[in-house]
XYZ file of C-alpha atoms in Angstrom:
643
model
C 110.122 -87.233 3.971
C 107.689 -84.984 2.423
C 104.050 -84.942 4.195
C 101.192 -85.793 2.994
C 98.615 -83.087 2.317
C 94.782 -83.104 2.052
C 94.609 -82.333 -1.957
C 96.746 -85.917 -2.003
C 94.231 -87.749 0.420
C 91.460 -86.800 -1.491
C 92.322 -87.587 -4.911
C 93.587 -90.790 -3.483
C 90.397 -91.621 -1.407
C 88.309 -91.093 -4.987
C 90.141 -93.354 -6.656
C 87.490 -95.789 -4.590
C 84.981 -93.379 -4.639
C 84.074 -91.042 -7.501
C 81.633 -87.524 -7.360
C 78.809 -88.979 -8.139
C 75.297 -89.713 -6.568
C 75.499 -92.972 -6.203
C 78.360 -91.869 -3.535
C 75.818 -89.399 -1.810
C 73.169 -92.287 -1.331
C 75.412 -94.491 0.696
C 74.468 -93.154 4.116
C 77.041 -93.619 6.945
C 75.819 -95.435 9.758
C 75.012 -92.308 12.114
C 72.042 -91.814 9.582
C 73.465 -88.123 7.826
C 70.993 -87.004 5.334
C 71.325 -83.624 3.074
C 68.506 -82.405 5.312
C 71.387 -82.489 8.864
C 74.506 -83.046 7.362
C 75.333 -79.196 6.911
C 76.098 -77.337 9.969
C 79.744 -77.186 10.454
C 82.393 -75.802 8.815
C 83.799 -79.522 8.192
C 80.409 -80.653 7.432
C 80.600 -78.235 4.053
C 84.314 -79.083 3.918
C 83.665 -82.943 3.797
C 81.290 -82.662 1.195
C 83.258 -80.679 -1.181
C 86.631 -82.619 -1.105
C 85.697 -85.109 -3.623
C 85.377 -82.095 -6.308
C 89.324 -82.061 -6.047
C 88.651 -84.959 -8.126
C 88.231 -83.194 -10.980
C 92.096 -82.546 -11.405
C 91.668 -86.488 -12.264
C 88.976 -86.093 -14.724
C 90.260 -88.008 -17.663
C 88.165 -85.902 -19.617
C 89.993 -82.797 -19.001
C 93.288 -81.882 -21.561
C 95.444 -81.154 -18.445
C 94.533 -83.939 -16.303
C 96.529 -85.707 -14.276
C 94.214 -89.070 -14.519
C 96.579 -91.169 -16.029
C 99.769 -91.447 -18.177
C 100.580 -91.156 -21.712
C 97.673 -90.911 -24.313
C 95.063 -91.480 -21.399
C 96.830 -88.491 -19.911
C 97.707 -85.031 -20.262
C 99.847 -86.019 -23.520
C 96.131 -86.850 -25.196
C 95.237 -82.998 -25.715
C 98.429 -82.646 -27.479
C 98.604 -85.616 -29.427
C 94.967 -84.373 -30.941
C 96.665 -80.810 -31.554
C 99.479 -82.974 -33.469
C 102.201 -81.881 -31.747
C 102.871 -85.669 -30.631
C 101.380 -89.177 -31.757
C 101.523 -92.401 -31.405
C 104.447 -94.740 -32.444
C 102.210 -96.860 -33.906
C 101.364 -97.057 -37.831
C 97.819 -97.125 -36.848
C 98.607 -94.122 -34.513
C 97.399 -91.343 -37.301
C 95.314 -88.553 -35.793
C 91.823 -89.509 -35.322
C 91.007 -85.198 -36.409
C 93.452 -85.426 -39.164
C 91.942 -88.847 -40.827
C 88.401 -87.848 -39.663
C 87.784 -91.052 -37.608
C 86.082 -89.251 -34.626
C 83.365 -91.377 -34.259
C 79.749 -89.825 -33.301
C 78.818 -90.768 -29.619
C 75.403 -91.639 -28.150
C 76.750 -90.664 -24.594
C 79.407 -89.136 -22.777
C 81.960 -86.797 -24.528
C 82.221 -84.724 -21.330
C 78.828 -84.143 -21.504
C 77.897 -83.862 -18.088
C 76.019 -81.699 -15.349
C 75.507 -84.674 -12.710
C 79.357 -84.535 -10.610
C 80.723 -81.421 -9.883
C 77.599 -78.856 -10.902
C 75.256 -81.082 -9.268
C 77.760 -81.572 -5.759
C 78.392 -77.764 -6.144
C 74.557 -76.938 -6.625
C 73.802 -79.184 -3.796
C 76.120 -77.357 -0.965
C 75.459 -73.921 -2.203
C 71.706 -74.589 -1.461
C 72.490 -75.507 2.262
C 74.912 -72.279 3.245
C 72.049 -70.618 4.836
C 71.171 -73.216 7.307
C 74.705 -73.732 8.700
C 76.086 -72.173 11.546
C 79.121 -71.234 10.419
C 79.955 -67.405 9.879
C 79.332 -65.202 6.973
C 83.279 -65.466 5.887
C 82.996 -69.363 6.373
C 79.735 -69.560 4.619
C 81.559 -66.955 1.511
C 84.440 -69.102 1.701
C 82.807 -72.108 0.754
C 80.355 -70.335 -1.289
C 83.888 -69.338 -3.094
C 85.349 -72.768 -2.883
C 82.260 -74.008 -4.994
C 82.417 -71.282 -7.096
C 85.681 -72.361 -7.918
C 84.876 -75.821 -9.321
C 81.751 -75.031 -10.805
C 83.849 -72.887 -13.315
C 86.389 -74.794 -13.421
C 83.733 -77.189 -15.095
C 82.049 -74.556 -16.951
C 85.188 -73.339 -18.525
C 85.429 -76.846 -19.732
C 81.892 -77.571 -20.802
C 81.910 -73.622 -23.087
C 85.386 -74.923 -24.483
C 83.759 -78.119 -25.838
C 80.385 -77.521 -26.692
C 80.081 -73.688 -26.946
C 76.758 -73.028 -25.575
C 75.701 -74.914 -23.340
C 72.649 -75.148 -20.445
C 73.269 -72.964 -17.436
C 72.555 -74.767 -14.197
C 72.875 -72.831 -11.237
C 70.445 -74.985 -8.614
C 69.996 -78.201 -7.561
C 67.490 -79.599 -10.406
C 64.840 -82.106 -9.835
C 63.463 -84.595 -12.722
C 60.084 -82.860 -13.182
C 62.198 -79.014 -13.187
C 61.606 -77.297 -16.677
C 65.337 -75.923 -16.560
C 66.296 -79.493 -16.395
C 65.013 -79.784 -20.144
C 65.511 -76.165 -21.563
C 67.766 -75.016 -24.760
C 71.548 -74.291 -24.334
C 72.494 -70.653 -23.570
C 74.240 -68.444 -25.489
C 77.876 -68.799 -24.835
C 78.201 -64.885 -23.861
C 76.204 -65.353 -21.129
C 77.798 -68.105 -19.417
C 80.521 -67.420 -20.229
C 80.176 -64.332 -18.072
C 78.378 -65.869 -15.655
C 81.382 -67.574 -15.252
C 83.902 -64.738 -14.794
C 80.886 -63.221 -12.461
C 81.776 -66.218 -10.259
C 85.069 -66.110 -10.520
C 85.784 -62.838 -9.723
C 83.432 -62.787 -6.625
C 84.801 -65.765 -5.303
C 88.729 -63.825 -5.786
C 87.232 -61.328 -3.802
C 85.675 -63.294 -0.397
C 87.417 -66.833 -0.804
C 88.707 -67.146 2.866
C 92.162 -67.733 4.686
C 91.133 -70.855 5.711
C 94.152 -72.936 4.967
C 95.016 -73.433 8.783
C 91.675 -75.629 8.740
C 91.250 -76.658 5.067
C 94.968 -77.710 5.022
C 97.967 -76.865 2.802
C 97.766 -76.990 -0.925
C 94.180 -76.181 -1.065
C 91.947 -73.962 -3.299
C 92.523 -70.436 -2.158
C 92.913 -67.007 -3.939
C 96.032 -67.058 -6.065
C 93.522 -70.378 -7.736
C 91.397 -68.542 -8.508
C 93.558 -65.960 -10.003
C 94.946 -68.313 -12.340
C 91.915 -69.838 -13.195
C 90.671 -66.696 -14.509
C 94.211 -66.132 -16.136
C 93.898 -69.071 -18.165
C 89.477 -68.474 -18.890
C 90.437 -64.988 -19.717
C 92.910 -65.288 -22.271
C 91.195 -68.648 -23.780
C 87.711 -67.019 -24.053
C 89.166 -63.895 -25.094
C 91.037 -65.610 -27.907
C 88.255 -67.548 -28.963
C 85.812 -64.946 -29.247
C 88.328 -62.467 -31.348
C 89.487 -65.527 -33.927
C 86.030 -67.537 -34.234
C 84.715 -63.931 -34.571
C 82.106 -63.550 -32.153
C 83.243 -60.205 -31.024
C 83.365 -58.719 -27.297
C 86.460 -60.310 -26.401
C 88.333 -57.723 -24.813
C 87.021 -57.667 -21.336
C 87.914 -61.424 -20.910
C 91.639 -60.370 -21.977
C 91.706 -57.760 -19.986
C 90.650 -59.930 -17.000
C 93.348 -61.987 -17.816
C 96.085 -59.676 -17.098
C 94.500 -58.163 -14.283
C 94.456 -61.716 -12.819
C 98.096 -62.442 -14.633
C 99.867 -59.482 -12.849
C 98.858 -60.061 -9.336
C 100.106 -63.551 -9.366
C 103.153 -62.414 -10.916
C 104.178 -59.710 -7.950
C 102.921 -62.750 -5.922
C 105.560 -65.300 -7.825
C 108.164 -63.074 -8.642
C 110.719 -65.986 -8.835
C 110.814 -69.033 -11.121
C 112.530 -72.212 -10.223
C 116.172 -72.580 -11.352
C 116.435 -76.279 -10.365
C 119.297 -78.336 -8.407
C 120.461 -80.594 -11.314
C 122.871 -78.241 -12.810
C 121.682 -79.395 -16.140
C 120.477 -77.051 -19.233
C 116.920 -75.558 -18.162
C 116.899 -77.686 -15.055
C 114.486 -75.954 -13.245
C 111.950 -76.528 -16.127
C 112.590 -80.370 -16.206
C 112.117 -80.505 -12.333
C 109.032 -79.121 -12.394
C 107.469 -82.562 -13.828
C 110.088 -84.694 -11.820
C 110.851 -83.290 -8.307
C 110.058 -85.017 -5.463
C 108.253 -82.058 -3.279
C 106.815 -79.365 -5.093
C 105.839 -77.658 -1.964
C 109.437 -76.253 -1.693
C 109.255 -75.138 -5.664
C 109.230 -71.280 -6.124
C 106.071 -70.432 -8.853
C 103.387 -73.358 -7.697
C 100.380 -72.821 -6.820
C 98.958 -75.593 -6.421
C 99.957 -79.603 -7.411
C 99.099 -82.823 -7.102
C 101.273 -84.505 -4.305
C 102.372 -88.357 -4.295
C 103.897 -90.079 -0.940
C 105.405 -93.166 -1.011
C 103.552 -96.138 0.254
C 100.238 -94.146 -0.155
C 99.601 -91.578 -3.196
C 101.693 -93.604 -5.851
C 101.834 -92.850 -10.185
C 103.649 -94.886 -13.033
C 104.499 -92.099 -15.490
C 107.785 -92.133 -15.363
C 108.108 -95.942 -14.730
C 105.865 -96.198 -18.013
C 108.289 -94.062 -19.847
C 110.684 -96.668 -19.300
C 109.176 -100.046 -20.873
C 107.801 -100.583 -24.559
C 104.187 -99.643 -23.243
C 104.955 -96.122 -23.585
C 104.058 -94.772 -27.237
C 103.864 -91.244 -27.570
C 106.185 -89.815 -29.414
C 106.977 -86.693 -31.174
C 107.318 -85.560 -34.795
C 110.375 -83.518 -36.969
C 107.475 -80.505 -37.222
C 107.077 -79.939 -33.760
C 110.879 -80.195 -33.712
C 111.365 -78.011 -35.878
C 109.399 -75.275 -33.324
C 112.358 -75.178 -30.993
C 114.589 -72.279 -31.512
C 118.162 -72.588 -31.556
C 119.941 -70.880 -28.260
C 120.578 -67.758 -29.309
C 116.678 -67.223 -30.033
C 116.625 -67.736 -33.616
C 114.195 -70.323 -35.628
C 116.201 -72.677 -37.176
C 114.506 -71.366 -40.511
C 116.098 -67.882 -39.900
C 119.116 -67.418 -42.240
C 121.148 -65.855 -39.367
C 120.270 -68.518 -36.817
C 123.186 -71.187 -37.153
C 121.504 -74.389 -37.908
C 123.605 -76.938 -38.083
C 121.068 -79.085 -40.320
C 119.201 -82.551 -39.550
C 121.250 -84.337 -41.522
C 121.940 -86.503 -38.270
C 120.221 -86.210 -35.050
C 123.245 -85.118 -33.151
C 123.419 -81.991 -35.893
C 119.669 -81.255 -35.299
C 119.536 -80.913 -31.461
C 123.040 -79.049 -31.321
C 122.622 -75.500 -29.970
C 119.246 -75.739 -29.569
C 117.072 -74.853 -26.808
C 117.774 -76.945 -24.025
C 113.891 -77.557 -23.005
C 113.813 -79.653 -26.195
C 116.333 -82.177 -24.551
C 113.692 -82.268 -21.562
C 111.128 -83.387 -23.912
C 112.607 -85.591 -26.142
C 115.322 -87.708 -25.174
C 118.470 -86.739 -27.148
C 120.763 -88.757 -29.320
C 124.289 -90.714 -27.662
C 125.673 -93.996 -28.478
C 127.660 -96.145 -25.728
C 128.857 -99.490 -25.700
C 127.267 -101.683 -23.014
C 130.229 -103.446 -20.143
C 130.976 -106.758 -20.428
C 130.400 -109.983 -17.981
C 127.290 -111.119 -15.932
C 126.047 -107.258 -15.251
C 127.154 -105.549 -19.118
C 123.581 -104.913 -19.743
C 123.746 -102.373 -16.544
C 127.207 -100.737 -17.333
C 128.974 -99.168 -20.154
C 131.493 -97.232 -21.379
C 131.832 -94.708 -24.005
C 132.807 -95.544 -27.740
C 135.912 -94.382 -29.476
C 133.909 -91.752 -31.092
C 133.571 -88.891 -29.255
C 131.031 -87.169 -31.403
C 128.469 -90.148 -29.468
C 128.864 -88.313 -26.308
C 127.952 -84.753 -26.964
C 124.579 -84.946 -25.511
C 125.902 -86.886 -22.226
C 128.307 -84.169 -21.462
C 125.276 -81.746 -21.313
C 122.973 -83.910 -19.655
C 124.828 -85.281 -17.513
C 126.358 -88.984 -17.062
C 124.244 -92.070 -15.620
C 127.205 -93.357 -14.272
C 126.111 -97.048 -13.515
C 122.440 -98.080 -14.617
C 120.986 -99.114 -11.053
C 116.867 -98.598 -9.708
C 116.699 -96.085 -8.539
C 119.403 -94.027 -9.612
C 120.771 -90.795 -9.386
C 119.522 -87.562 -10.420
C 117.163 -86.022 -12.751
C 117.610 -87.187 -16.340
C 120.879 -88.661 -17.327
C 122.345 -90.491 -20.185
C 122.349 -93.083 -21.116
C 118.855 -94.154 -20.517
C 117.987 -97.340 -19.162
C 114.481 -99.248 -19.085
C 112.682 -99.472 -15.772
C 114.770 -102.653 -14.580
C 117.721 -100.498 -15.088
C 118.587 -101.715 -18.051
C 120.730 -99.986 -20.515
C 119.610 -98.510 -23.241
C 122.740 -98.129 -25.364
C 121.777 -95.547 -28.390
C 119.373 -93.126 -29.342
C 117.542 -92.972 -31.541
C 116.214 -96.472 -30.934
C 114.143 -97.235 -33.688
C 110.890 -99.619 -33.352
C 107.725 -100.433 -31.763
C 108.249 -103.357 -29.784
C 111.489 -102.935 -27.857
C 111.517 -100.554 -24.697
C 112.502 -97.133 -25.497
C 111.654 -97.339 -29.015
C 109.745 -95.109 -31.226
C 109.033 -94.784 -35.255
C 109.867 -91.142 -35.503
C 113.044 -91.048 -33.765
C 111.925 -88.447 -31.134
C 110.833 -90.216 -27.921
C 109.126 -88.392 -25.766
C 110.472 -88.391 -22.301
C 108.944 -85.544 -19.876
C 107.964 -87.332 -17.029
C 111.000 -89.540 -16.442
C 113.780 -89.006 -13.933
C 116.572 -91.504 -12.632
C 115.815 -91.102 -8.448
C 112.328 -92.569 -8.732
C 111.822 -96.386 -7.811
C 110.521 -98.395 -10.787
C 108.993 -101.738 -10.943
C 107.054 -102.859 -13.751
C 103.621 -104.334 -11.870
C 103.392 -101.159 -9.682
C 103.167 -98.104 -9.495
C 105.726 -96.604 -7.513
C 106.517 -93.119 -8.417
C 106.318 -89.944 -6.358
C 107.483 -87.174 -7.766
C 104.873 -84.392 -7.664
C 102.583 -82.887 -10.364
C 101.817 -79.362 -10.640
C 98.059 -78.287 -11.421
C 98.749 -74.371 -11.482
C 101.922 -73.040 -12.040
C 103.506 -68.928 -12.685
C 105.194 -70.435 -16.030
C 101.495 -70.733 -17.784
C 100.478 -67.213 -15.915
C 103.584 -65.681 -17.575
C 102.629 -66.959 -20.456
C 98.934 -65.733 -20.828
C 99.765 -62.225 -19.860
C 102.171 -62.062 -22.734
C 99.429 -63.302 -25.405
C 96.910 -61.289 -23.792
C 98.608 -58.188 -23.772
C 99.583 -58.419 -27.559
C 95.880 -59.122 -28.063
C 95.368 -56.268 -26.843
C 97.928 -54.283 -28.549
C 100.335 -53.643 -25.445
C 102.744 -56.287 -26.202
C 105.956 -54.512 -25.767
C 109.596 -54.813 -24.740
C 109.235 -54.215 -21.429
C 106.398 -56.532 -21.569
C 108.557 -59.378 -23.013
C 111.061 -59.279 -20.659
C 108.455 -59.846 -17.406
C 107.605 -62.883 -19.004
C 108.783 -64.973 -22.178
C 112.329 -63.389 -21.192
C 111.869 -65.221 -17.647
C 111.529 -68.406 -19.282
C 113.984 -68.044 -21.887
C 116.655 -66.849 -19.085
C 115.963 -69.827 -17.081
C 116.075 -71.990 -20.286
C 119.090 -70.832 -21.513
C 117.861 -68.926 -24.641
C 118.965 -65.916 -25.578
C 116.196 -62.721 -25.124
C 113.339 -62.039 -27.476
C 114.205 -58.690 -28.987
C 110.522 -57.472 -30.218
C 112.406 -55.238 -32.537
C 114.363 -57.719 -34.498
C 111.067 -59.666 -35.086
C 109.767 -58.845 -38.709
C 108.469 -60.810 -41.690
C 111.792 -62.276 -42.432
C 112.472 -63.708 -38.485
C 110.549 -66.900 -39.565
C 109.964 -67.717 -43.113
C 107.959 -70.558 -41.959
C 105.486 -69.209 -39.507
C 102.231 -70.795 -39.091
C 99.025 -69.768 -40.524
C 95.609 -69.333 -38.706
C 92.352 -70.059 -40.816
C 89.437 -67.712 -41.061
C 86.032 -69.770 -41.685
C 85.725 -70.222 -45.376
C 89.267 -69.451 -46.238
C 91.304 -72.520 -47.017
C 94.388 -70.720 -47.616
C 94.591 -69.503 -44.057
C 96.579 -66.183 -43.308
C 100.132 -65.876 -41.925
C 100.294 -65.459 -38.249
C 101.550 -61.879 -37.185
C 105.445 -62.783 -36.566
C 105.655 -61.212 -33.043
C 102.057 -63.335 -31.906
C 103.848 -65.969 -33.509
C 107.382 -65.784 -30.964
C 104.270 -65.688 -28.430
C 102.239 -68.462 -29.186
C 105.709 -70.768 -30.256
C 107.078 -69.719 -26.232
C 103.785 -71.037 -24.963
C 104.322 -74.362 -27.052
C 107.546 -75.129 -26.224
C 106.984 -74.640 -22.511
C 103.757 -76.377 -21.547
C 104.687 -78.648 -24.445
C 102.690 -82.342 -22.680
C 101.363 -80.487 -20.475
C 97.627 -80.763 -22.148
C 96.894 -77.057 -23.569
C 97.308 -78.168 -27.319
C 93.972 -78.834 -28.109
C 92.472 -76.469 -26.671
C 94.933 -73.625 -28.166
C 94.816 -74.801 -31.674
C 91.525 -74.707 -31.649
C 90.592 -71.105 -30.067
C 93.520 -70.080 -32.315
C 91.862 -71.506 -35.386
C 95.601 -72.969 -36.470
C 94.637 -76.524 -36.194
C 94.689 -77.451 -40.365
C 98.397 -76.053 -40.181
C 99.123 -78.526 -37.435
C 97.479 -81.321 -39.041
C 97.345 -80.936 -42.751
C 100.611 -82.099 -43.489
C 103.058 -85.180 -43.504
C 103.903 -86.382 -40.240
C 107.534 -87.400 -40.393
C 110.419 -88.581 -38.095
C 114.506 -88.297 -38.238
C 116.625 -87.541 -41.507
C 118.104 -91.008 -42.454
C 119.816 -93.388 -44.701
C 117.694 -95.806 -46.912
C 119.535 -98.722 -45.518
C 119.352 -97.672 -42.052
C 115.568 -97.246 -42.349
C 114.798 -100.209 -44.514
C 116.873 -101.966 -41.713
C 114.213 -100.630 -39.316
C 111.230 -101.795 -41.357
C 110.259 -97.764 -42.016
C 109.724 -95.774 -45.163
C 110.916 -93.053 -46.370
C 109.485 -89.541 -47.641
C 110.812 -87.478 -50.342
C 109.871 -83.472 -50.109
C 110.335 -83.111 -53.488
C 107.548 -85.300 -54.653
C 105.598 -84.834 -51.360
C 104.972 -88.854 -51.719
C 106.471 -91.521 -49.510
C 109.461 -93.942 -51.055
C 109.236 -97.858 -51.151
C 111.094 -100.586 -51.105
C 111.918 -99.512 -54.641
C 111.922 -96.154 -54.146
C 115.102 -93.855 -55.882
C 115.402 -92.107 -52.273
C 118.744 -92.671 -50.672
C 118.358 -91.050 -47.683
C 115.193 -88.875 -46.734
C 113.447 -88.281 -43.896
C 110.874 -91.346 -41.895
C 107.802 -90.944 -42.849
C 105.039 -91.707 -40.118
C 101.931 -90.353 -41.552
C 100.455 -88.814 -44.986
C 99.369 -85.829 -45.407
C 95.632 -86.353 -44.676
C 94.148 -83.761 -47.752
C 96.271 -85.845 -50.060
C 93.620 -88.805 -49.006
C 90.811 -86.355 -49.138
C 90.703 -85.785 -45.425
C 91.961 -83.149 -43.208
C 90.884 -81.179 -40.388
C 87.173 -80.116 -40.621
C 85.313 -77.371 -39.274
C 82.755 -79.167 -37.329
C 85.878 -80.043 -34.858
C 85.989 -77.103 -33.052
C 83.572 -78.222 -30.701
C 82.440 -80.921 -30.210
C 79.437 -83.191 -30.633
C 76.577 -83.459 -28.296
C 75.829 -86.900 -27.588
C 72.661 -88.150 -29.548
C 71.016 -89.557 -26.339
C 70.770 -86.248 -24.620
C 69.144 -84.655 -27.579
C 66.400 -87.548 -27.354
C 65.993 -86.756 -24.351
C 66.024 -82.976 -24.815
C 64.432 -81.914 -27.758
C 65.535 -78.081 -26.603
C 69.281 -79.543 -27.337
C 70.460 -78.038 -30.831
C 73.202 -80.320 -32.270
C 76.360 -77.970 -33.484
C 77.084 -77.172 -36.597
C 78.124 -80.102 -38.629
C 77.390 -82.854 -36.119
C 73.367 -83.035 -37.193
């Protein structure tokens, strides 16, 4: 049995107790004030573990908070890569129903800057040693960017607080600062606290902030502030790039390896990573989020399994997965064999697409007292194409055996005997066809009044370092064969994709490409093909993961993402009418009704929001700063758009 690690015990123990004030005020019985609580080494440790709750901070795209929409799949339900199943599921950006908000919105200096603040301001009295006192000075360091990064990504400028403030302070009520400046105030930070964080895991305990967090942190600040600055054209952006790679190719002489897997299943090492039971034994981690049974306990993949679970994803996002041999399925050489059916869409595709969305079969369910836990296959074999690759749940039991494995079965174990399973109410249903399955495995125990799941979570990982070198470095202008082959090539190899050949990628590679929209210019401009392969690799494989939002945005791609149709599987009229769905014809660009002349067409989920005078608005780039702290602060400027 795995053991259980401090990063678990804390995030655990602030499920009880969150980073707050009110937490500091309850005073332990041996009468520890601020004034003689920090003198040790575990004094300043102590105080700073309930900052690791901020890999829970529901706030945050990539937390691990919760499940489904309430977790990391939120962030990339917003960038409209997935959405509800729901017909009242439409994307709140899209349909402009983001409501203003008096309070909150992430909108917050009084948890992690404040705790941060607070310990910084005691180093000198300790009695620790100057490379304790830098480590923790690092350690804070750490997640007061960490914060930061997210505060500049939301609101753009935003105040600066670097001390412990009290109510009658005049910083406490001063104007936002530009977003240069803090933003390198942040890399400042960063980059000191790479340089004099301690090795102090022997006493802070495994899986712990250290260096090589750091490093990725500013990997992933780096390229995102870099990226923003160059397309939201505010200029002086290549100094956060170049951090970025600096930061990028440590870690990757440090991770040299990625994680193949044990499944034997297509890409198996890239489903693992979100179902394994120890990630402390996975090759490329650098740090995760550890669950032990009877302690540290989740429900994502037990909530994958009942009809509570509604994300889902949509025929455009499908359409981003490139066929096995590297082409887009838009690419005349590429081999498509159409979406006529599903089985024809998801052949020879790339195998991290069956990871995310669970992939057709049809089997007929056993007979007798237990049929609706056994099953055997039908007398056409075309229905078990996709079990052959994934592998076969041979009897449905809880648990079971293996990673994923079809057929799927609810979290009772019972079977679920075709996909796609069309619906909202039944479990393992969705409207567009595509469920969306990342987080579910068959060894886990489920039970549907508790949570009882334990496969590991990773926080920081070599796949997304890989992945920001490669857009950095063509950001740059040093994007390059050799280049592509230390990183997306990794991926693809372990994927089961054939190479990306920078040479064969011209205008003609993807006819469809996306399009990234300059302020004022509504017809947007083609993405350059090769920073196109990039930024579709970096979809694909953090795809749930949480970056969405925050990459269409500093991208400035989000109307191509949302302005558009939503739509589900190619079908039959019959079928679909048989499913209480509709219809969409391309041709007309409108939806077909009950009386519609379609006979077979593809679901449709959601309009295209412009078509209802709607759509994506500039304003949502960042985001609004709640009305009561503007009252409050009369320095506050509202952004643009939100006055």
């Amino acid at each position: 049995m795995k053991k259980i690690n401090l990063l678990s015990l804390i995030l655990l123990a602030f499920v009880f107790a969150s980073c707050n004030d009110d937490f500091l005020e309850k005073l332990p019985k041996t009468e520890l004030t601020e004034d003689n609580a920090f003198t040790s080494y575990d004094n300043f440790k102590s105080f700073l573990w309930p900052c690791y709750a901020i890999f829970n901070d529901g706030t945050i795209g990539t937390s691990l908070a919760s499940w489904g929409e309430s977790g990391q799949y939120r962030s990339d339900m917003d960038a409209g890569y997935l959405e509800s199943k729901y017909t009242s599921g439409f994307n709140r950006f899209a349909f402009q129903t983001v409501s203003s908000v008096a309070s909150g919105n992430g909108w917050n200096f009084s948890n992690y800057v404040r705790r941060t603040n607070i310990m910084l301001s005691h180093l000198g009295n300790s009695n620790m040693t100057a490379a304790e006192k830098n480590h923790w000075r690092a350690v804070a360091y750490f997640f007061h960017s960490y914060w930061y990064i997210e505060l500049v990504s939301r609101f753009g400028d935003v105040p600066w607080v670097n001390k412990v403030l009290k109510e009658n302070d005049e910083e406490a009520y001063g104007p936002r600062i530009d977003r240069k400046i803090v933003a390198d105030s942040i890399m400042e930070r960063l980059k000191w606290a790479e340089e004099n964080i301690g090795n102090f895991q022997s006493k802070d305990g495994a899986n712990t902030i250290n260096r090589d967090c750091i490093l990725a942190l500013i990997s992933r600040f780096g390229l995102r502030e870099g990226t923003w600055r160059k397309y939201h054209d505010l200029g002086e952006y290549q100094s956060y790039l170049q951090e970025s790679v600096r930061a990028s190719e440590i870690l990757m002489k440090e991770y040299p390896n990625l994680y193949k897997g044990t499944d034997g299943q297509p890409a198996a090492g890239y489903g693992e990573m979100w179902t394994t039971d120890d990630l402390s034994k996975v090759p490329g981690v650098i740090l995760y989020k550890q669950y032990v049974p009877d302690l540290a306990q989740h429900n994502m993949c037990e909530i994958e399994r009942t009809s509570s679970h509604y994300v889902e994803m949509n025929k455009n996002t499908v359409n981003l997965f490139l066929m096995k041999n590297g082409k887009p399925i838009s690419n005349v050489s590429s081999g498509y064999h159409g979406d006529q059916t599903m089985y024809e869409e998801f052949r020879d595709r790339d195998p991290r697409l069956y990871h995310n969305v669970l992939p057709p079969y049809k089997v007929a369910a056993g007979t007798g007292p237990e049929g609706y836990r056994t099953w055997h296959f039908t007398s056409d074999p075309a229905d078990r194409e996709y079990i052959d690759i994934m592998g076969k749940n041979e009897s449905c039991s809880n648990p079971g055996v293996g990673m994923k494995r079809l057929p799927d079965q609810n979290w009772g174990a019972n079977l679920v005997p075709e996909i796609p399973r069309l619906g909202t109410g039944s479990f393992v249903s969705c409207r567009s066809g595509y469920y969306f399955w990342k987080n579910t495995d068959n060894w886990e125990h489920n039970f549907n009044n508790g949570a009882l799941n334990v496969s590991d979570k990773p926080i920081f990982k070599i796949e997304e370092v890989l992945l920001n070198e490669a857009e950095a470095k063509y950001e740059l202008g040093t994007f390059d064969q050799n280049v592509a082959d230390l990183t997306i090539n990794k991926l693809r190899d372990r994927a089961g994709v054939a190479k990306m050949i920078v040479a064969d990628i011209n205008e003609t590679f993807d006819p469809n490409r996306g399009r990234w929209y300059p302020k004022d210019n509504a017809e947007g401009k083609l993405v350059d093909p090769v920073l196109w392969e990039i930024r579709r690799e970096r979809i694909v494989e953090l795809m749930g993961e949480g970056f969405g939002f925050y990459d269409v945005r500093r991208w400035r791609m989000a109307p191509w993402f949302l302005n558009r149709p939503t739509l589900g599987i190619h079908m039959t009229k019959a079928k679909a009418q048989a499913a209480g769905l509709t219809l969409y014809n391309p041709q007309t660009g409108q939806s077909d009704g009950k009386n519609g002349s379609l006979s077979e067409g593809y679901i449709f989920l959601f309009n295209n929001p412009t078509t209802e005078g709607k759509g994506w608005l500039e304003k949502y780039y960042l985001y609004q700063i709640p009305t009561t702290e503007i009252v409050l602060n009369p320095e506050l400027k509202q952004n643009p758009g939100w006055e």
